[in-house]
Coordinates of C-alpha atoms in Angstrom, one line a residue:
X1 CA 10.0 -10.0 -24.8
X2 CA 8.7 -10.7 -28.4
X3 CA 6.3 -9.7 -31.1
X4 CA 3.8 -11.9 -29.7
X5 CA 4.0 -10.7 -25.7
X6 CA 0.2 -9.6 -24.5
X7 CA 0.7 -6.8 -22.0
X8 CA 0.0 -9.2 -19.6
X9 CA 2.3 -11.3 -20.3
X10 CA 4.6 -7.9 -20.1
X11 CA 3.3 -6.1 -17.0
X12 CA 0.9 -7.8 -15.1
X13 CA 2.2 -11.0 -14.1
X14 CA 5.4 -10.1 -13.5
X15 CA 3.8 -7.8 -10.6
X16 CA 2.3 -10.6 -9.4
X17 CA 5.1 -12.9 -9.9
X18 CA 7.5 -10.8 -7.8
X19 CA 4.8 -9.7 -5.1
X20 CA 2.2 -12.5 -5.0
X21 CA 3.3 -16.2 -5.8
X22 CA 5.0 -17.2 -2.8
X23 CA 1.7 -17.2 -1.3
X24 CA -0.3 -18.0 -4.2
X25 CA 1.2 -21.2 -5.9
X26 CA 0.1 -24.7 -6.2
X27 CA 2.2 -26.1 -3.0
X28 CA 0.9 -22.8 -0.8
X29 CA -2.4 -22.2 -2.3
X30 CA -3.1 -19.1 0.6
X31 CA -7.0 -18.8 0.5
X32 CA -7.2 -21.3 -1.9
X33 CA -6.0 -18.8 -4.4
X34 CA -3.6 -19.8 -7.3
X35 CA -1.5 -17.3 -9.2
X36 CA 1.0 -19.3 -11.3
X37 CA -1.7 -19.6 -14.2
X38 CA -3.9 -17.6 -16.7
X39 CA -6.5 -20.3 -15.6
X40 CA -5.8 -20.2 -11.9
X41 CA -6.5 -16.7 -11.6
X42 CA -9.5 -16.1 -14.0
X43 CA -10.8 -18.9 -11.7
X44 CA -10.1 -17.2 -8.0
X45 CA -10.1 -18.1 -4.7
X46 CA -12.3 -18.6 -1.6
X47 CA -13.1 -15.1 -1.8
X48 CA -14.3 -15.1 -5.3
X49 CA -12.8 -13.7 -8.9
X50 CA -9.2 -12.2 -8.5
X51 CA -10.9 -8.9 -10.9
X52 CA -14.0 -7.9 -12.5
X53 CA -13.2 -6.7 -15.9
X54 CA -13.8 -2.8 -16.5
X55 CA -14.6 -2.4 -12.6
X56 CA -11.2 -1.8 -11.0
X57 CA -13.2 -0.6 -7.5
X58 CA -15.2 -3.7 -6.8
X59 CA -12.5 -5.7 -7.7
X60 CA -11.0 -7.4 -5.1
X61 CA -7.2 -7.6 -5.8
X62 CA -7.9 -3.7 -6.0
X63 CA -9.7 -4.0 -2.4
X64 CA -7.1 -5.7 -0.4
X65 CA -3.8 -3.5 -2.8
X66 CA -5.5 -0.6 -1.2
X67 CA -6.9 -1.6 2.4
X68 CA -4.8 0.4 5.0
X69 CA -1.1 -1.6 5.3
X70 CA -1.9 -2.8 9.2
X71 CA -4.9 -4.6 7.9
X72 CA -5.0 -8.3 8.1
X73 CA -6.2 -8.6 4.4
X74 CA -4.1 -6.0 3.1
X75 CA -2.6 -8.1 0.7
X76 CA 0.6 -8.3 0.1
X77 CA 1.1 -8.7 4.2
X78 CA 2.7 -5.5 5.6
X79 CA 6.0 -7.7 6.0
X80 CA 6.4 -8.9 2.3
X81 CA 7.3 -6.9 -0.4
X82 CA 4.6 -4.3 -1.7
X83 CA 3.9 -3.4 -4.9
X84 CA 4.7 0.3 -5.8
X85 CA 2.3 3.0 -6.1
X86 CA 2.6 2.9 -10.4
X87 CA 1.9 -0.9 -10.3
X88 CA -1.3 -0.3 -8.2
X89 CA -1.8 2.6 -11.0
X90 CA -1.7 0.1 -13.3
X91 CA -3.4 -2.8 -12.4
X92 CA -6.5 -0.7 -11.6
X93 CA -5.8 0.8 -15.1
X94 CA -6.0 -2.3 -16.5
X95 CA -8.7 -3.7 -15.2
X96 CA -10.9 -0.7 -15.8
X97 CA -10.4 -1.0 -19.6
X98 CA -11.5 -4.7 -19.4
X99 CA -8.7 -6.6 -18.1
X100 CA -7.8 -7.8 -21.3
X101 CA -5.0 -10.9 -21.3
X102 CA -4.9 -11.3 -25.0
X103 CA -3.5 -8.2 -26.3
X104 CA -0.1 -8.0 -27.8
X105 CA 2.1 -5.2 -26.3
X106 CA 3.7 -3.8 -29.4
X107 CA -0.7 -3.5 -30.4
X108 CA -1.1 -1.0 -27.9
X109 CA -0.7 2.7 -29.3
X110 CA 2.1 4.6 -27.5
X111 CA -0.1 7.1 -26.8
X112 CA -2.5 4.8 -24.9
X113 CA -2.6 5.3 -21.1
X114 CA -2.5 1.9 -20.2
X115 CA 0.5 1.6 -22.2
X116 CA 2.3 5.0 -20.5
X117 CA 1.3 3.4 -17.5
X118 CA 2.8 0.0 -18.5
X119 CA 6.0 0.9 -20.2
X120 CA 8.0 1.6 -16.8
X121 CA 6.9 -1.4 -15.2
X122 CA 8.2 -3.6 -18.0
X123 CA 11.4 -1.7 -18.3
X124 CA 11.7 -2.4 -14.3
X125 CA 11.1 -6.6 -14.8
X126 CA 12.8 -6.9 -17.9
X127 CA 15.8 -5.1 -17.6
X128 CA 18.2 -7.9 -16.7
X129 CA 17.6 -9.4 -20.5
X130 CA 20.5 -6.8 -21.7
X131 CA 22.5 -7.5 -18.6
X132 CA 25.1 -10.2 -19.1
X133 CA 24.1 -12.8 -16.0
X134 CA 26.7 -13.2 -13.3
X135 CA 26.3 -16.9 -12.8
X136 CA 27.4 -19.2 -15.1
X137 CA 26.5 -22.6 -13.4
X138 CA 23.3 -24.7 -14.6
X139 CA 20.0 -23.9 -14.6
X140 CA 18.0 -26.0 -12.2
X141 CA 14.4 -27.4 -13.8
X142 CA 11.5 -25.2 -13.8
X143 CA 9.6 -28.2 -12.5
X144 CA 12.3 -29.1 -9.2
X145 CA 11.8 -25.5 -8.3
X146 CA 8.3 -25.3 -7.7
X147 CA 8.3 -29.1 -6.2
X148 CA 10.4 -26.6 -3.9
X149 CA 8.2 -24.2 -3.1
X150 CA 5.8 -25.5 -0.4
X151 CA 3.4 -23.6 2.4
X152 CA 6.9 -23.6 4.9
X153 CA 9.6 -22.4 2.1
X154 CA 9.8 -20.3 -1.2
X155 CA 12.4 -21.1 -4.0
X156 CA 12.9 -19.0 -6.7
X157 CA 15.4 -17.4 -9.2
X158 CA 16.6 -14.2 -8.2
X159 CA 15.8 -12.7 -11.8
X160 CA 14.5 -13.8 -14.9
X161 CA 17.9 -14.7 -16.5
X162 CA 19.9 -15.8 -13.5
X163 CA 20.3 -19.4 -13.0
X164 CA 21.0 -18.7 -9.0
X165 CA 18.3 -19.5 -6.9
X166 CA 17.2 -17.7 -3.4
X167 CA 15.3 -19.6 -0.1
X168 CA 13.1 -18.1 2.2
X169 CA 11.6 -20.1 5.3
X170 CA 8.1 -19.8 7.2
X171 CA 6.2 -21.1 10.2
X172 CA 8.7 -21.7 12.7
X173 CA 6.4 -24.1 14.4
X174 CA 6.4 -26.5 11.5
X175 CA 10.1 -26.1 10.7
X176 CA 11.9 -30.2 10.1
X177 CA 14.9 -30.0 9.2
X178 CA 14.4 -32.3 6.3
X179 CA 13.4 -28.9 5.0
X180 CA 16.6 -27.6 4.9
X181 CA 18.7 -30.9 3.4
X182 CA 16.0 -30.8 0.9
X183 CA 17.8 -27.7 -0.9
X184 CA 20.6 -30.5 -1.7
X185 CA 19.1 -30.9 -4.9
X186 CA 19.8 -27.2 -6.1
X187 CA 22.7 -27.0 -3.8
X188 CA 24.9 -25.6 -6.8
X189 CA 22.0 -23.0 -7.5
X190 CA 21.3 -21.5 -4.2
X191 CA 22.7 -18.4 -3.6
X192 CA 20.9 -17.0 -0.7
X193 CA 18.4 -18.4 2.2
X194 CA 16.7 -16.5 5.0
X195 CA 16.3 -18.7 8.4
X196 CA 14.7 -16.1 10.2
X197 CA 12.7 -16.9 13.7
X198 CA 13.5 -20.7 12.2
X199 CA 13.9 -23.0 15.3
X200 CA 17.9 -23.9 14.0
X201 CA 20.8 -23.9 16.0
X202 CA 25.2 -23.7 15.5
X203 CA 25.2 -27.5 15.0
X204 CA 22.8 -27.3 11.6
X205 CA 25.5 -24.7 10.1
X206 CA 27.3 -27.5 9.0
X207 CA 24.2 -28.1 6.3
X208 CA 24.7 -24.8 5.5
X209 CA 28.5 -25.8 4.9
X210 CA 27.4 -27.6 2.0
X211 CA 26.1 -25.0 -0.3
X212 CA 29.5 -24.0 -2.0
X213 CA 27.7 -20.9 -4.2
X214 CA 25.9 -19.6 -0.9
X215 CA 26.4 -15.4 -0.8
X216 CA 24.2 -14.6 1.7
X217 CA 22.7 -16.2 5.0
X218 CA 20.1 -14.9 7.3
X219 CA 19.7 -16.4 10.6
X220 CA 17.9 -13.4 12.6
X221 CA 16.1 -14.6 15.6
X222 CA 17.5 -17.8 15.7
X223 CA 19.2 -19.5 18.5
X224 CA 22.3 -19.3 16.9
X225 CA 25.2 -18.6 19.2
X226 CA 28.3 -18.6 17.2
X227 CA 29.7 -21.7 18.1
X228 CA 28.9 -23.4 14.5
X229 CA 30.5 -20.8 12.5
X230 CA 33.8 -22.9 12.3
X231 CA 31.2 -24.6 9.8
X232 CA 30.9 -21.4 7.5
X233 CA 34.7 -20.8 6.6
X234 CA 34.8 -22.9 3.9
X235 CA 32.2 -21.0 1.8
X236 CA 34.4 -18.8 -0.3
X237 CA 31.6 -16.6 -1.7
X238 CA 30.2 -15.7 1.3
X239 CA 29.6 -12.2 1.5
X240 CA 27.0 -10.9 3.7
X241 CA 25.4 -12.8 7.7
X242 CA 22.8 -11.6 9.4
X243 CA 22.8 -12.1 13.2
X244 CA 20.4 -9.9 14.5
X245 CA 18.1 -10.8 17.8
X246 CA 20.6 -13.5 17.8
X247 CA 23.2 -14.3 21.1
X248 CA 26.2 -14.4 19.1
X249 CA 29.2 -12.8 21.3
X250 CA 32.2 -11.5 19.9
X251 CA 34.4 -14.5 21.1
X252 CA 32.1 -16.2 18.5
X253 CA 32.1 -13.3 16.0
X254 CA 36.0 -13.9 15.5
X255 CA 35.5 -17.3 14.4
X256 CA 33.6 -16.3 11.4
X257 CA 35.4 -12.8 10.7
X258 CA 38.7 -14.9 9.1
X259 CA 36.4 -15.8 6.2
X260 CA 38.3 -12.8 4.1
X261 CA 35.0 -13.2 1.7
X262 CA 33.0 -11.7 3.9
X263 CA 31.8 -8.1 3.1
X264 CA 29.0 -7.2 5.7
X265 CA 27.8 -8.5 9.4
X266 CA 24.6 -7.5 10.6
X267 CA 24.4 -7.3 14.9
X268 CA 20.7 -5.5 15.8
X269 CA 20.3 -6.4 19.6
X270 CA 22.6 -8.7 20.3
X271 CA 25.2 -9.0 23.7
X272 CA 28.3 -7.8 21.3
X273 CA 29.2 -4.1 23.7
X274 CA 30.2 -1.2 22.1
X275 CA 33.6 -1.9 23.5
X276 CA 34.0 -5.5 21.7
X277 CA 32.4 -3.9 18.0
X278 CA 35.3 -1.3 18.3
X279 CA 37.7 -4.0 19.0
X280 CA 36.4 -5.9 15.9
X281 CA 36.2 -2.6 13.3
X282 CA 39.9 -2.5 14.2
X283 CA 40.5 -6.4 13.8
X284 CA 38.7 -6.7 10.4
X285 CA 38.7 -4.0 9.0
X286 CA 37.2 -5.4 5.5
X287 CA 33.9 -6.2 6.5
X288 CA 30.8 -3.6 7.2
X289 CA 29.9 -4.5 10.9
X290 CA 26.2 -2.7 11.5
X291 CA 24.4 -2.7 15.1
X292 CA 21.8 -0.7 14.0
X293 CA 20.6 2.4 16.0
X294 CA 21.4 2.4 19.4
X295 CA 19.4 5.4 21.5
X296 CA 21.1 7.0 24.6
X297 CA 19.1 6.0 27.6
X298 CA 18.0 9.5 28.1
X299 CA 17.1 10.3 24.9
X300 CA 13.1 10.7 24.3
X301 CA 12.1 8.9 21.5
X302 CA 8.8 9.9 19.1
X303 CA 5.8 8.0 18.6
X304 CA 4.5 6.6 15.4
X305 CA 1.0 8.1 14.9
X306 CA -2.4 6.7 15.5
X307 CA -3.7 4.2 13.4
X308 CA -7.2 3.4 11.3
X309 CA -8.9 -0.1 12.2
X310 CA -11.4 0.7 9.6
X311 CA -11.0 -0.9 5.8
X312 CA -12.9 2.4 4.3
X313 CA -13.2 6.0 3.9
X314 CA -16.7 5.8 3.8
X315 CA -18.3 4.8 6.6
X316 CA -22.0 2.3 6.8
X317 CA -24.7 2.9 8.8
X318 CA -23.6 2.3 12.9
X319 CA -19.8 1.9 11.8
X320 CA -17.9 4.0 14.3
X321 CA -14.4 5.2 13.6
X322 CA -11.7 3.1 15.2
X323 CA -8.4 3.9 16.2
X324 CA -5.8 2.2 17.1
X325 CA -2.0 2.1 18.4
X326 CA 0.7 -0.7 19.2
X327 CA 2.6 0.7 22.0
X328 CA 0.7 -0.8 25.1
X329 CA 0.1 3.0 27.2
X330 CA 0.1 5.4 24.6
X331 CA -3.0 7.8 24.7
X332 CA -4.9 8.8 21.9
X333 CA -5.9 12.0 21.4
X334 CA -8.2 13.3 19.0
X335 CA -10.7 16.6 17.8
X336 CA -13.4 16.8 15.3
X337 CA -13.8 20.5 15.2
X338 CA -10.8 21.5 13.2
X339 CA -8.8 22.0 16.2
X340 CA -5.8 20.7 16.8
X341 CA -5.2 17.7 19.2
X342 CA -3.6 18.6 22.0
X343 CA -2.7 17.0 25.0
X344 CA -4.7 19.2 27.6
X345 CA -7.8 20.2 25.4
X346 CA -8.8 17.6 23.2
X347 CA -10.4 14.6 23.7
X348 CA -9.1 11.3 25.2
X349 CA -10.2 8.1 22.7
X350 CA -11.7 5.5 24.9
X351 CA -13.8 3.6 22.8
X352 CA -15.4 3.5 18.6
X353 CA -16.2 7.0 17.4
X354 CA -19.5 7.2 16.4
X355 CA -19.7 9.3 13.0
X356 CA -23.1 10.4 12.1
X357 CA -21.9 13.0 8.8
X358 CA -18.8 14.1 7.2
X359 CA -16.2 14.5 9.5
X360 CA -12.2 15.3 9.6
X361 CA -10.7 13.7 12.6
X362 CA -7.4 14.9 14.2
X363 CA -5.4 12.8 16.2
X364 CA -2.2 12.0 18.2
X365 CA -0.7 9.8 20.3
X366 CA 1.0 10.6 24.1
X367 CA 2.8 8.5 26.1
X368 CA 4.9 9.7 29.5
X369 CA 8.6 9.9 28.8
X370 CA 7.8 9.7 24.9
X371 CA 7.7 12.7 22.3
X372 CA 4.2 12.8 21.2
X373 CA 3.3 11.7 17.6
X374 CA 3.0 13.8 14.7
X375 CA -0.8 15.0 14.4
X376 CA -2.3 13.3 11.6
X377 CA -5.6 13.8 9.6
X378 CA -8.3 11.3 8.8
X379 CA -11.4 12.5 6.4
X380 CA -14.8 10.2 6.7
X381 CA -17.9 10.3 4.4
X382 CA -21.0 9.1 5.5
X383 CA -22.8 6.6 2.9
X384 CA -26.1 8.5 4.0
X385 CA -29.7 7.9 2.1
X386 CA -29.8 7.2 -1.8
X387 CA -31.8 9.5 -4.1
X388 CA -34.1 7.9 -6.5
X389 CA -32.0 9.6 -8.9
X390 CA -30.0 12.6 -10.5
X391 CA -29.8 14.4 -13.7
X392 CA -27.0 16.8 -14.6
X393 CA -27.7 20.4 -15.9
X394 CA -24.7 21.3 -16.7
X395 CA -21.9 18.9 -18.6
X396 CA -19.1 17.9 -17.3
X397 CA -15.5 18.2 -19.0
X398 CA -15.5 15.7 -21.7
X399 CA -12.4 14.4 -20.5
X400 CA -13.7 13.7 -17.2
X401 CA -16.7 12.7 -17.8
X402 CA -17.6 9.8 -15.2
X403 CA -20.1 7.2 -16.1
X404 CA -23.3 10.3 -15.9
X405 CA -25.3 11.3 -13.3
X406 CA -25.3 8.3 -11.8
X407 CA -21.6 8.6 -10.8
X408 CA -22.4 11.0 -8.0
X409 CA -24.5 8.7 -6.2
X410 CA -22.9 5.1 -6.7
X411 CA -21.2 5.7 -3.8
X412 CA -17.8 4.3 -5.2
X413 CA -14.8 6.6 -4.5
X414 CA -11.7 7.9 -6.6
X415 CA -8.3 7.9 -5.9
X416 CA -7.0 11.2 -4.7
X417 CA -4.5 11.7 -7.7
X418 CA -6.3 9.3 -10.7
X419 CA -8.7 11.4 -12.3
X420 CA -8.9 9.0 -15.2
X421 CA -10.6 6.8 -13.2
X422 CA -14.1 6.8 -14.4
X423 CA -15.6 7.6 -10.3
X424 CA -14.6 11.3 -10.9
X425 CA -16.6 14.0 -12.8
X426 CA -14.5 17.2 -13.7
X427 CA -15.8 21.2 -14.1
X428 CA -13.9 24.1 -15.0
X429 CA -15.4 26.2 -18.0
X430 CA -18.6 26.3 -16.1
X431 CA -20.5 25.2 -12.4
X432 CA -21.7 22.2 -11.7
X433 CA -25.3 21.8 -11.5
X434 CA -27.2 18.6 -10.7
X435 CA -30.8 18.1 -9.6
X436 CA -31.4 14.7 -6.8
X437 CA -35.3 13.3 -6.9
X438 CA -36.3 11.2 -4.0
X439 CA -39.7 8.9 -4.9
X440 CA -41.8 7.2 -2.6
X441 CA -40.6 7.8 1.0
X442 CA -39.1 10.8 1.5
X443 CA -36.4 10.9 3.8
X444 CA -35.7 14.1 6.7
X445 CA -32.5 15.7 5.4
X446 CA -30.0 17.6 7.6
X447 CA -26.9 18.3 5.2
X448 CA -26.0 17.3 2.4
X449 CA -21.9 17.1 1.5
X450 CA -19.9 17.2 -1.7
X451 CA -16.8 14.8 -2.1
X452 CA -14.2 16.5 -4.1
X453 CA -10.5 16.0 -4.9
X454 CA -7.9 18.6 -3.7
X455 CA -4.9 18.5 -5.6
X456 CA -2.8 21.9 -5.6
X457 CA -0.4 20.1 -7.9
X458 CA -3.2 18.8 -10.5
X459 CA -4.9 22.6 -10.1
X460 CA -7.7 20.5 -8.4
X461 CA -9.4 22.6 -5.7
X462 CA -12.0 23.3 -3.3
X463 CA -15.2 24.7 -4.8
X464 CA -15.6 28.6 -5.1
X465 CA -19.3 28.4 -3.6
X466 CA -21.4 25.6 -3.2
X467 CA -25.1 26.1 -2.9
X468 CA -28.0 23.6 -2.1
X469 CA -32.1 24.6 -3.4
X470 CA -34.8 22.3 -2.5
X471 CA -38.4 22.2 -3.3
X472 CA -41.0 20.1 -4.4
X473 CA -39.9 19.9 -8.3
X474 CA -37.3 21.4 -10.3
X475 CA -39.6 24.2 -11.2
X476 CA -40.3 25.3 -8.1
X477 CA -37.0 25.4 -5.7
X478 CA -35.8 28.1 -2.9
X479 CA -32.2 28.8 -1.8
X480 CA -31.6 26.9 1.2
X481 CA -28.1 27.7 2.1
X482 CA -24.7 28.8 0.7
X483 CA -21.4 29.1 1.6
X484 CA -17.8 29.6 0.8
X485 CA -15.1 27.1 1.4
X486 CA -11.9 27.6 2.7
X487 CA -9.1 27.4 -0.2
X488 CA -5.7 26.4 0.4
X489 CA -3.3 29.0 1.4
X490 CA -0.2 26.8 1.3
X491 CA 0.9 23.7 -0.5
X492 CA -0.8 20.8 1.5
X493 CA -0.9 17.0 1.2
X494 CA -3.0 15.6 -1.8
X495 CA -6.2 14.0 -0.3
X496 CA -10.2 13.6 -1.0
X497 CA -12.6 16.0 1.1
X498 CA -15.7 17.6 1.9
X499 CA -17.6 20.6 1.5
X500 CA -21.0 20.3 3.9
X501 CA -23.9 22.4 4.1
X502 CA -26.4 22.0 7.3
X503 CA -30.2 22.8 6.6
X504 CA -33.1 23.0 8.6
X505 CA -34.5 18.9 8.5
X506 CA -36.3 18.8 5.3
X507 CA -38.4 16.3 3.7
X508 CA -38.1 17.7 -0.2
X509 CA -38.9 15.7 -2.8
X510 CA -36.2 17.3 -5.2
X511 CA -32.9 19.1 -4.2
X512 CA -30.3 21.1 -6.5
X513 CA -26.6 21.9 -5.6
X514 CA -25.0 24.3 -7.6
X515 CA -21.0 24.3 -7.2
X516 CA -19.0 27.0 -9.1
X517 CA -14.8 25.8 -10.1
X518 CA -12.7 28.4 -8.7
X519 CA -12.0 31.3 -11.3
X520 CA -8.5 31.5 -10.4
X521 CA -5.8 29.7 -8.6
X522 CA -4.3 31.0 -5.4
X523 CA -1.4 33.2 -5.8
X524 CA 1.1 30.6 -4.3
X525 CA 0.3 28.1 -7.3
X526 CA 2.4 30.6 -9.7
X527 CA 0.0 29.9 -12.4
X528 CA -0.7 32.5 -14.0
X529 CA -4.3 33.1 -14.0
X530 CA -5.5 29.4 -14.2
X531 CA -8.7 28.1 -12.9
X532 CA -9.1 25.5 -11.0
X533 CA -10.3 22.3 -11.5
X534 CA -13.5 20.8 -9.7
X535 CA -13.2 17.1 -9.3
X536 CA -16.1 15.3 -7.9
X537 CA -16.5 11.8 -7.2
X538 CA -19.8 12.0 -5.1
X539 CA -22.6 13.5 -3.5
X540 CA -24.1 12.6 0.6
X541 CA -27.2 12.9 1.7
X542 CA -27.9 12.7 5.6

C-alpha cells in the first residue's frame, strides 16, 4: 500500500481478486463478464453493469452475493470460496455511498463507516507485505500467468508477495493433457495443483514428477490407483496427497509413504480397511493419515433441513413458495400457523405453496431410518398493491432516517443487522405515524403488514401496538383494528418480520398506521430500562 492507494484499489478488488477472477478473466470470461480491469467491470457483463452507484439493492453483484447459496446464480458458486459476511458488509457499503474508485484510502476519515468497514478487510489482504516470503525462487511474468489461466485451469500466486504459484483444473470432459505439460513453463513456481474429478491416471504422475517445488497434490476422484506413485518419490517437498473417492489400496499406499517429506494423506472412501490404516499409523508414523468420518452401520444419521428454491423474501404476484431437498425420499413437512412441524400433524409438501399475505413457514424434513431435520423458519412478505403515496407524521430518528416516506413503500428490503442501509426507518423517542393515499382505483384491502427488524442484540424489537385507521381523508379516519405483538421472551435468531392486521375488505381512499417503539426492553436484555428500537423497512398492502 501507498499514499496514493484509492480504497478500491485497498478493499474492493482484492475481494474480487481472491473470490471472483478465476471465473471472471480475459481467457474465462463466465457471462461475458471481465473482472481483471477498472474498465472491464464499469463495463459488465451479459447481465448488465456489475453495480449501480449509491443503490447497493438493485445492484446486481449485491443480487447474486446474497441469493440463497443453492442457487444457480448465487455467485460465487456454492463450491468456490465465498466471500465473508464483512466483505458483503462492505461492498454494499460501498456501493451505497457512490461506488467511488478514485478515492485515496489514507483521504477517508477514520471515523467514516466505509472506512471501519474497510480497515479489516485490507489488514486481511495485505498482511503478508510485513511477512518475510518463504520462497525465494523467481518470479514468473505477470503476463505468462494469465496466458495460464484459461476456461479449463486457474494459475495464480498464492499471495501477493509470494513468487510460488498454485493450479486448479475444471471440466473434466475437456481435460488434454497438453493442459497439464503446459505448467512446464512455471514448473519452478508451482507449488500446488488440484486434479480433482480430472480424467488422469498413475501413468501421468510421472508429469507430475517434474515439478521439483510441488508441496501439495490433489487428485480426488480420479482414477488414480497407486501404481504411479513410484513417480512421486523424488519430490522432496512434498508435503500433503489427497486420495479421496480414489481406488488407491494400501499395497499402493506404501509405495508413496517412504517419501519421509510427506506430512498428511487424505483417504475419504476409498478400499484402504480399517485394519490396513492401523497397520499404516504404525508403519509411518510421521504422516497424518485421515479417512474422514466413518458412521457405524447402525447409527441414524440427521438430515440437513429443507431448502428455499425461491431468490426472494418477498414474494410477486402467483409466486408460490418452493421447497426443496437433495436426499431423493425425504418428506417435507411444513405449518403456517405457528405450529410446529411435526411428523403426524402438519402438513405433507407436495407441490408450490401458494402465499396470498405475510406468512412464517415452518418446516422439516423425514426420512425412514433417518433422524429428522432440525425445524427451520422461513418469513415471506407479500409485494401486495402500491399506494399512490405516503406522508410521515411523525420523524423518524435522524440517524435512521431512510430516503422519506417513500422508503416504506419502494418495496426494497434491509438487511436484518445493517441499519445504515438507507431501506430502514428507525423510532424510539416517539411512534410512528404515517398516512397511505390511494388515487384513482381504489383497491379492496384485507390486511395490511408492517416489516420490521428484530434484533435483541441491536435493542431492535417488535412493535408495542400497532394500529391501522382508515377513512376517506386524513381528517376523517375510524379505528379499524389494533393489536399487540408478541415480544421476545428469550434470546432468538436475528431476522426481518411481520406484524399483520386483518380488516373487514375495505375500499378507503386513505389509511393511517400508528406503531408505538416498545417503552422498555424485556427483562432478559439486562438493559437497564432501555427502549427499544423500531426498525422499519416497509409497509404491505393486500
Amino acid at each position: 500500500l501507498t499514499d496514493s492507494t484509492t480504497l478500491f484499489a485497498a478493499a474492493v478488488e482484492p475481494i474480487l481478486e481472491s473470490k471472483c477472477y478465476s471465473c471472471h478473466n480475459e481467457q474465462k470470461a463466465k457471462g461475458k463478464l471481465i473482472l481483471t480491469s477498472l474498465a472491464s467491470m464499469e463495463k459488465g457483463g451479459k447481465n448488465g453493469t456489475l453495480w449501480k452507484a449509491g443503490d447497493a439493492k438493485h445492484s446486481l453483484i449485491m443480487e447474486r452475493l446474497t441469493l440463497p447459496l443453492g442457487s444457480k446464480e448465487h455467485m460465487p458458486p456454492k463450491d468456490k470460496a465465498q466471500l465473508t459476511e464483512d466483505e458483503v458488509l462492505f461492498i454494499s457499503r460501498w456501493i451505497g455511498a457512490g461506488a467511488d474508485t478514485r478515492t485515496k484510502l489514507n483521504a477517508v476519515p477514520a471515523v467514516d463507516t466505509l472506512k471501519k468497514l474497510a480497515s479489516p478487510i485490507v489488514a486481511r489482504y495485505y498482511a503478508e507485505e510485513g511477512i518475510a516470503p518463504r520462497y525465494h525462487f523467481q518470479f514468473s511474468s505477470q503476463q505468462k500467468v494469465r496466458e495460464l489461466s484459461t476456461p479449463y485451469r486457474t494459475v495464480s500466486q498464492i499471495a501477493r508477495n509470494e513468487p510460488a504459484l498454485q493450479a486448479e483444473f475444471y471440466l473434466s470432459g475437456s481435460f488434454q493433457k497438453k493442459y497439464l505439460e503446459e505448467l512446464s513453463s512455471v514448473k519452478d513456481q508451482l507449488i500446488a495443483i488440484d486434479l480433482s474429478k480430472m480424467p488422469v491416471v498413475d501413468d501421468d504422475l510421472k508429469m507430475l514428477a517434474k515439478f521439483d517445488n510441488l508441496e501439495k497434490i490433489i487428485l480426488n476422484n480420479t482414477a488414480i490407483t497407486g501404481d504411479g506413485f513410484k513417480h512421486l518419490l523424488k519430490l522432496e517437498h512434498l508435503r500433503s496427497v489427497s486420495l479421496s473417492g480414489t481406488k488407491v489400496t494400501a499395497a499402493a499406499l506404501k509405495t508413496l509413504a517412504p517419501n519421509t517429506s510427506i506430512r498428511e494423506v487424505y483417504l475419504w472412501n476409498t478400499p484402504v480397511t480399517d485394519n490396513e490404516m492401523a497397520g499404516l499409523r504404525q508403519t509411518y508414523k510421521q504422516i497424518s493419515w485421515d479417512t474422514g468420518y466413518r458412521p457405524d452401520e447402525k447409527e441414524m444419521l440427521r438430515l440437513s433441513a429443507p431448502f428455499l428454491k425461491n431468490d426472494a423474501q418477498v414474494l410477486k404476484q402467483n409466486e408460490p413458495v418452493m421447497l426443496k431437498h437433495n436426499l431423493p425420499g425425504a418428506v417435507i413437512r411444513y405449518t403456517t400457523d405457528g405450529s410446529d412441524a411435526d411428523s403426524l400433524k402438519s402438513n405433507t409438501y407436495k407441490d408450490p405453496l401458494p402465499v396470498t399475505r405475510y406468512t412464517v413457514i415452518k418446516t422439516k424434513a423425514y426420512k425412514d431410518r433417518w433422524l429428522s431435520s432440525k425445524q427451520v423458519e422461513y418469513v415471506f412478505f407479500k409485494t401486495g398493491v402500491k399506494p399512490s403515496r405516503a406522508e410521515l407524521l411523525t420523524k423518524p430518528d435522524s440517524k435512521y432516517a431512510g430516503e422519506g416516506p417513500s422508503t416504506l413503500i419502494d418495496n426494497k428490503k434491509g438487511m436484518p443487522d445493517f441499519y445504515r442501509d438507507p431501506s430502514w426507518m428507525a423510532f424510539r423517542n416517539e411512534p410512528l405515524e404515517a398516512v397511505f393515499f390511494f388515487e384513482g382505483d381504489v383497491p379492496t384491502l384485507t390486511n395490511i403488514t408492517l416489516s420490521y427488524a428484530r434484533n435483541i442484540g441491536s435493542m431492535c424489537m417488535p412493535p408495542a401496538t400497532f394500529e391501522v385507521w382508515a377513512g376517506s381523508n386524513p381528517k376523517d379516519l375510524k379505528l379499524l383494528r389494533k393489536i399487540t405483538p408478541a415480544q421476545p421472551t428469550t434470546w432468538v435468531p436475528t431476522r426481518i418480520e411481520g406484524a399483520t392486521i386483518d380488516i373487514p375488505a375495505s375500499t378507503f381512499a386513505c389509511y393511517k398506521i400508528v406503531a408505538r417503539p416498545l417503552s422498555k426492553l424485556p427483562d432478559f436484555r439486562n438493559a437497564k430500562n432501555e427502549k427499544g428500537w423500531l426498525m422499519v423497512d416497509e409497509v404491505f398492502f393486500n
